[in-house]
Short mmCIF file of C-alpha atoms in Angstrom, two decimals:
data_model
loop_
_atom_site.label_atom_id
_atom_site.label_comp_id
_atom_site.label_asym_id
_atom_site.label_seq_id
_atom_site.Cartn_x
_atom_site.Cartn_y
_atom_site.Cartn_z
CA MET A 163 -7.35 -5.61 132.30
CA PRO A 164 -8.93 -7.32 129.48
CA GLY A 165 -6.87 -7.51 126.71
CA GLU A 166 -3.76 -7.38 128.63
CA GLY A 167 -1.24 -9.57 126.90
CA ARG A 168 -2.30 -8.81 123.13
CA THR A 169 -0.21 -6.77 120.76
CA THR A 170 -2.48 -4.26 118.53
CA PRO A 171 -1.70 -5.07 114.50
CA VAL A 172 -0.13 -1.80 113.33
CA ASN A 173 -1.75 -0.33 109.78
CA ASP A 174 0.97 -1.39 107.39
CA PRO A 175 0.27 -1.32 103.90
CA GLU A 176 2.40 -4.08 102.68
CA ASN A 177 0.13 -6.21 104.78
CA ASN A 178 -2.86 -5.16 103.43
CA PRO A 179 -4.08 -5.98 99.96
CA LEU A 180 -6.69 -3.74 99.72
CA GLU A 181 -4.55 -0.42 100.13
CA GLN A 182 -2.04 -2.25 98.05
CA ARG A 183 -4.82 -2.10 95.11
CA VAL A 184 -5.81 1.09 95.78
CA VAL A 185 -2.43 2.33 95.61
CA GLY A 186 -1.81 0.75 92.34
CA LEU A 187 -4.85 2.28 90.77
CA GLU A 188 -3.75 5.69 91.60
CA SER A 189 -0.34 5.02 90.12
CA SER A 190 -2.29 3.68 86.54
CA MET A 191 -4.29 6.96 86.69
CA GLN A 192 -1.39 9.61 87.11
CA GLU A 193 0.39 7.82 84.04
CA ILE A 194 -3.18 7.69 81.95
CA LEU A 195 -3.47 11.42 82.93
CA SER A 196 0.21 12.17 82.02
CA LEU A 197 -0.17 10.59 78.98
CA LEU A 198 -3.44 12.45 78.28
CA ARG A 199 -1.74 16.23 78.95
CA THR A 200 0.88 14.66 76.60
CA ALA A 201 -1.19 14.34 73.60
CA ALA A 202 -3.31 17.36 74.03
CA SER A 203 -0.09 19.51 73.90
CA THR A 204 1.46 17.66 70.78
CA PRO A 205 -0.61 17.84 67.22
CA PRO A 206 -1.30 14.67 65.87
CA GLN A 207 1.30 13.40 63.16
CA PRO A 208 -0.05 12.88 59.25
CA PRO A 209 -0.59 9.49 58.31
CA PRO A 210 2.01 8.07 56.07
CA VAL A 211 1.78 8.36 52.25
CA PRO A 212 1.76 4.96 50.56
CA PRO A 213 4.30 4.66 47.93
CA VAL A 214 3.56 4.91 44.33
CA PRO A 215 3.61 2.01 42.02
CA VAL A 216 6.22 2.53 39.14
CA VAL A 217 4.16 1.86 35.83
CA PRO A 218 6.40 0.68 32.81
CA ALA A 219 6.09 2.96 30.02
CA ASN A 220 5.05 0.28 27.82
CA PRO A 221 3.47 -2.33 29.39
CA ILE A 222 3.58 -5.68 27.46
CA THR A 223 1.01 -8.10 27.89
CA PRO A 224 2.43 -11.63 28.25
CA ASN A 225 1.62 -14.03 25.12
CA PRO A 226 0.79 -17.35 26.20
CA GLN A 227 1.48 -18.91 22.69
CA GLY A 228 4.96 -17.11 22.89
CA ALA A 229 4.60 -15.55 19.41
CA PRO A 230 4.83 -11.67 19.43
CA PRO A 231 1.59 -9.93 19.47
CA LEU A 232 0.60 -7.85 16.70
CA LEU A 233 0.93 -4.16 17.40
CA SER A 234 -2.53 -2.11 16.13
CA TYR A 235 -1.61 0.41 13.51
CA VAL A 236 -1.42 4.19 14.65
CA PRO A 237 -0.76 6.90 11.67
CA PRO A 238 2.50 8.46 12.71
CA PRO A 239 3.11 12.24 12.50
CA THR A 240 3.62 13.26 8.85
CA SER A 241 6.04 16.55 10.50
CA ASN A 242 8.60 16.54 12.92
CA THR A 243 8.57 19.40 15.00
CA THR A 244 12.12 18.76 16.35
CA THR A 245 14.84 21.64 15.00
CA GLY A 246 16.43 20.60 11.71
CA ALA A 247 14.59 17.10 11.51
CA LEU A 248 13.04 16.72 8.25
CA SER A 249 9.29 15.19 8.13
CA ILE A 250 8.83 12.23 6.09
CA PRO A 251 7.26 14.36 2.81
CA ASP A 252 10.29 16.36 2.93
CA LEU A 253 12.21 13.36 2.46
CA PHE A 254 10.15 12.76 -0.76
CA PRO A 255 10.22 16.59 -2.39
CA ASP A 256 8.88 15.11 -5.74
CA VAL A 257 5.86 13.35 -4.73
CA ASP A 258 2.93 15.42 -3.48
CA ALA A 259 2.46 15.62 0.38
CA THR A 260 -0.86 14.40 0.56
CA ILE A 261 -0.02 11.26 -1.46
CA VAL A 262 2.70 10.66 0.85
CA ALA A 263 0.58 11.19 3.75
CA SER A 264 -1.73 8.47 2.35
CA ILE A 265 0.69 5.64 2.23
CA GLY A 266 1.33 6.48 5.90
CA LYS A 267 -2.55 6.12 6.59
CA HIS A 268 -2.99 2.82 4.17
CA GLU A 269 -5.63 4.89 2.15
CA PHE A 270 -3.12 4.95 -0.97
CA LYS A 271 -4.54 2.80 -4.02
CA PRO A 272 -2.25 0.96 -5.83
CA GLN A 273 -4.04 2.37 -9.45
CA GLN A 274 -1.96 5.77 -8.03
CA LEU A 275 1.05 4.43 -8.41
CA GLY A 276 2.17 6.63 -11.55
CA LYS A 277 1.97 9.54 -9.12
CA LEU A 278 4.87 8.89 -7.16
CA ILE A 279 6.85 9.41 -10.59
CA PRO A 280 7.01 13.15 -11.27
CA SER A 281 7.33 12.54 -15.10
CA ILE A 282 3.93 10.63 -15.27
CA THR A 283 0.92 12.45 -15.14
CA ALA A 284 -1.77 9.91 -13.54
CA LYS A 285 -5.18 9.09 -15.24
CA ALA A 286 -8.48 8.20 -14.12
CA THR A 287 -8.86 4.52 -13.44
CA THR A 288 -11.44 2.45 -15.33
CA THR A 289 -13.35 -0.06 -13.99
CA THR A 290 -14.25 -3.20 -15.77
CA TYR A 291 -16.31 -6.20 -14.57
CA ALA A 292 -16.06 -9.86 -14.79
CA LEU A 293 -18.26 -13.10 -13.69
CA GLU A 294 -16.26 -14.86 -11.20
CA ASP A 295 -17.59 -17.64 -9.45
CA GLY A 296 -21.13 -16.81 -10.37
CA ALA A 297 -20.95 -13.19 -8.91
CA LEU A 298 -20.11 -9.82 -10.65
CA ARG A 299 -17.06 -8.32 -9.38
CA ALA A 300 -16.06 -4.78 -10.02
CA THR A 301 -12.00 -4.36 -11.12
CA ASP A 302 -10.35 -0.84 -11.10
CA THR A 303 -7.70 -1.15 -13.87
CA ALA A 304 -4.83 1.22 -13.90
CA PRO A 305 -4.24 2.85 -17.46
CA ILE A 306 -1.14 1.22 -18.92
CA LYS A 307 -0.20 4.49 -20.47
CA ASP A 308 0.45 5.86 -16.93
CA LEU A 309 2.80 3.16 -16.32
CA PRO A 310 3.94 2.23 -20.13
CA ASP A 311 6.30 -0.76 -19.18
CA PHE A 312 7.60 -3.11 -16.44
CA SER A 313 10.94 -0.76 -15.64
CA THR A 314 8.62 2.23 -14.97
CA PHE A 315 6.13 0.15 -12.73
CA MET A 316 9.10 -1.32 -10.62
CA ARG A 317 10.45 2.30 -10.45
CA ALA A 318 7.38 3.58 -8.80
CA LEU A 319 6.65 0.58 -6.66
CA GLY A 320 10.11 1.25 -5.47
CA VAL A 321 8.99 4.63 -4.49
CA TYR A 322 5.87 3.43 -2.72
CA PHE A 323 8.21 0.48 -0.68
CA GLN A 324 10.65 3.62 0.61
CA ILE A 325 7.97 6.04 1.96
CA LEU A 326 5.75 2.83 3.26
CA PHE A 327 9.21 2.23 5.33
CA ARG A 328 9.93 5.71 6.82
CA PHE A 329 6.64 5.54 8.11
CA VAL A 330 6.83 2.12 9.59
CA ALA A 331 10.27 3.08 11.70
CA THR A 332 8.47 5.65 13.61
CA THR A 333 6.17 3.15 14.99
CA GLY A 334 8.61 1.62 16.94
CA SER A 335 7.62 -1.53 16.31
CA ILE A 336 11.13 -3.63 15.28
CA GLN A 337 9.16 -6.72 14.17
CA ALA A 338 7.15 -4.70 11.90
CA VAL A 339 10.21 -2.66 10.63
CA ALA A 340 11.86 -6.41 9.51
CA ASP A 341 8.37 -7.35 8.02
CA VAL A 342 8.85 -4.55 5.86
CA ALA A 343 12.04 -4.64 5.16
CA VAL A 344 12.04 -8.48 4.11
CA SER A 345 8.58 -8.94 2.74
CA THR A 346 8.66 -6.11 0.00
CA GLN A 347 12.16 -7.11 -0.93
CA GLY A 348 10.72 -10.76 -1.49
CA TYR A 349 7.91 -9.38 -3.41
CA THR A 350 10.45 -7.19 -5.66
CA ASN A 351 12.06 -10.61 -6.47
CA LEU A 352 8.78 -12.33 -7.23
CA LEU A 353 7.58 -9.82 -9.64
CA HIS A 354 10.90 -10.02 -11.36
CA GLU A 355 10.60 -13.81 -11.52
CA TYR A 356 7.18 -13.07 -13.17
CA SER A 357 8.56 -10.83 -15.44
CA ARG A 358 10.08 -13.89 -17.29
CA TYR A 359 6.95 -15.55 -17.79
CA PHE A 360 4.29 -13.44 -18.11
CA SER A 361 3.30 -10.31 -19.88
CA TYR A 362 3.68 -6.85 -18.21
CA PRO A 363 -0.36 -6.09 -18.35
CA ALA A 364 -0.75 -9.12 -16.68
CA ILE A 365 1.79 -8.30 -14.02
CA LEU A 366 -0.10 -4.90 -13.49
CA THR A 367 -3.41 -6.72 -12.87
CA TYR A 368 -1.95 -9.09 -10.41
CA HIS A 369 -0.17 -6.47 -8.27
CA ILE A 370 -3.39 -4.11 -8.08
CA ALA A 371 -5.22 -7.37 -6.89
CA HIS A 372 -2.27 -8.09 -4.37
CA HIS A 373 -1.62 -4.75 -2.85
CA SER A 374 -5.71 -4.20 -2.29
CA ARG A 375 -5.27 -7.36 -0.04
CA ARG A 376 -2.72 -6.38 1.66
CA ILE A 377 -4.48 -2.71 2.66
CA ARG A 378 -6.26 -4.61 5.52
CA GLU A 379 -3.42 -6.65 7.04
CA MET A 380 -1.32 -3.57 7.13
CA LEU A 381 -4.19 -1.30 9.00
CA ARG A 382 -3.88 -4.19 11.49
CA GLY A 383 -0.01 -3.91 11.84
CA ASP A 384 1.08 -6.80 9.85
CA TYR A 385 3.35 -6.43 6.94
CA SER A 386 4.43 -9.94 6.76
CA LEU A 387 2.37 -11.39 3.91
CA TRP A 388 3.76 -8.79 1.04
CA ALA A 389 6.23 -11.66 -0.26
CA ASP A 390 3.34 -14.54 -0.14
CA GLU A 391 2.51 -16.02 -3.29
CA ASP A 392 -1.36 -16.20 -3.70
CA ARG A 393 -2.40 -19.06 -5.57
CA ALA A 394 -6.09 -17.67 -6.73
CA LEU A 395 -4.34 -14.57 -7.87
CA VAL A 396 -1.55 -16.37 -9.54
CA GLY A 397 -4.17 -18.35 -11.38
CA GLN A 398 -5.57 -14.99 -12.55
CA LEU A 399 -2.54 -14.07 -13.89
CA HIS A 400 -1.92 -17.01 -15.58
CA ARG A 401 -5.61 -16.13 -17.49
CA SER A 402 -4.75 -12.87 -17.79
CA ASN A 403 -1.48 -13.74 -19.64
CA ILE A 404 -3.22 -15.90 -22.04
CA PHE A 405 -5.77 -13.32 -22.85
CA GLN A 406 -2.92 -10.46 -23.73
CA GLU A 407 -1.39 -13.17 -26.03
CA VAL A 408 -4.78 -13.87 -27.65
CA LYS A 409 -5.26 -10.32 -27.99
CA SER A 410 -1.61 -9.66 -29.11
CA SER A 411 -1.76 -13.04 -31.65
CA SER A 412 -5.24 -11.62 -33.13
CA ALA A 413 -4.28 -7.93 -33.47
CA SER A 414 -1.09 -8.83 -35.34
CA SER A 415 -3.38 -11.35 -37.70
CA SER A 416 -5.46 -8.34 -38.33
CA LYS A 417 -2.32 -6.45 -39.52
CA GLN A 418 -1.00 -9.06 -41.62
CA LYS A 419 -4.37 -9.42 -43.65
CA SER A 420 -4.94 -5.69 -43.95
CA ALA A 421 -1.29 -5.24 -45.09
CA ALA A 422 -1.76 -8.16 -47.47
CA PRO A 423 -3.68 -6.93 -50.45
CA ALA A 424 -1.18 -3.80 -50.59
CA SER A 425 1.96 -5.94 -50.78
CA VAL A 426 0.46 -7.96 -53.98
CA THR A 427 0.42 -5.38 -56.82
CA ARG A 428 -0.11 -6.08 -60.64
CA ASP A 429 2.42 -4.93 -63.35
CA VAL A 430 0.36 -2.84 -65.73
CA SER A 431 3.15 -1.06 -67.26
CA SER A 432 2.78 -3.11 -70.71
CA GLN A 433 -0.88 -2.04 -70.72
CA THR A 434 -2.55 0.43 -72.71
CA CYS A 435 -4.42 2.95 -70.89
CA ASN A 436 -8.18 2.72 -72.03
CA ARG A 437 -9.01 6.00 -70.44
CA PHE A 438 -6.56 7.55 -72.65
CA ASN A 439 -7.92 6.41 -75.70
CA ASP A 440 -11.27 7.15 -74.51
CA GLY A 441 -9.79 11.05 -73.64
CA ARG A 442 -10.37 10.99 -70.41
CA CYS A 443 -6.83 10.37 -68.85
CA SER A 444 -4.72 13.44 -70.58
CA THR A 445 -1.82 13.45 -68.01
CA THR A 446 1.51 12.12 -69.26
CA PRO A 447 2.97 9.96 -67.91
CA CYS A 448 -0.10 7.86 -66.96
CA LYS A 449 -1.04 8.42 -63.31
CA SER A 450 -1.99 4.50 -63.18
CA GLY A 451 1.35 3.49 -64.82
CA ARG A 452 -0.06 2.50 -68.26
CA ILE A 453 0.86 3.38 -71.84
CA HIS A 454 -0.64 6.29 -73.25
CA LYS A 455 -0.96 5.06 -77.04
CA CYS A 456 -3.85 4.72 -79.68
CA SER A 457 -5.04 1.48 -79.41
CA ALA A 458 -6.12 1.64 -83.20
CA CYS A 459 -2.73 3.27 -84.76
CA GLY A 460 -0.66 2.70 -82.07
CA SER A 461 0.83 6.31 -82.08
CA THR A 462 1.32 8.20 -78.60
CA ALA A 463 0.33 11.56 -80.28
CA HIS A 464 -3.40 10.86 -79.68
CA GLY A 465 -5.74 8.60 -78.31
CA LYS A 466 -8.48 6.18 -80.28
CA SER A 467 -11.13 8.68 -79.73
CA ALA A 468 -9.06 11.27 -82.08
CA CYS A 469 -7.73 8.55 -84.34
CA THR A 470 -8.55 9.61 -88.52
CA GLN A 471 -7.33 5.83 -89.12
CA ALA A 472 -9.79 4.12 -86.73
CA SER A 473 -12.57 6.68 -88.04
CA SER A 474 -11.80 5.50 -91.69
CA SER A 475 -11.49 2.18 -91.12
CA THR A 476 -14.93 2.51 -89.52
#
């Protein structure tokens, strides 16, 4: 028979590449279906929450120049809600609370120094005008009667610096606190030095101008310039001192001139009173210090108008 002597191949999957591929596909499909069933029965997990970055309480901006940046001024609270703690106005009971608050806000004017001492009743300031550099400038001048002497002025200024220090201490700026402590002490020493050479009215005028210039700087948080000696203001201090000396000298000279006629008196005790002889001075002793006697006969009993010898001789 034809075909005898040949063996028929057995259908073996291992020897058939196509069947091997089909078996592999079926196995992959089974795995995919199993994963899909598992995913359908299990709810999806929420996405992970990203960590929240930690923000520092007081971020510090690096300064390329190395110097500490000036802190902008933030008016501190005038009261403390902490139980048992005193507010800043409570620390100065002799000063009006609104005045204390105005110092913390840098709205306090140097002409108001008299209000910091309870024994002084501050009066309204006066405005004077002076020609400086070709321009007419107005200057508020504190009445000398409010701060009558250098000692009273320094006492009021000391109260102002104490209140200022209390407010600056609440800002949390170590630099500002140090500047206030050092510069205000330096300025106090400078004023004591000026008092050896300049009159008190000149020093008071200098302080008003110096304090006014510091207000704008303090609003920026800079307290370091209190002790700086302003050359332009020192020049005004010299001129003001010269003016005060000339004014005092003129007043002293006027007093001496007015007192001179009173100090020079004539001795009239040996003169005869003409009014007595005319019958017009009847008061004895004479009001002018003269002698009441008759100019004709020398009698002290009558004047010439009543003298019989004078009429007979006529």
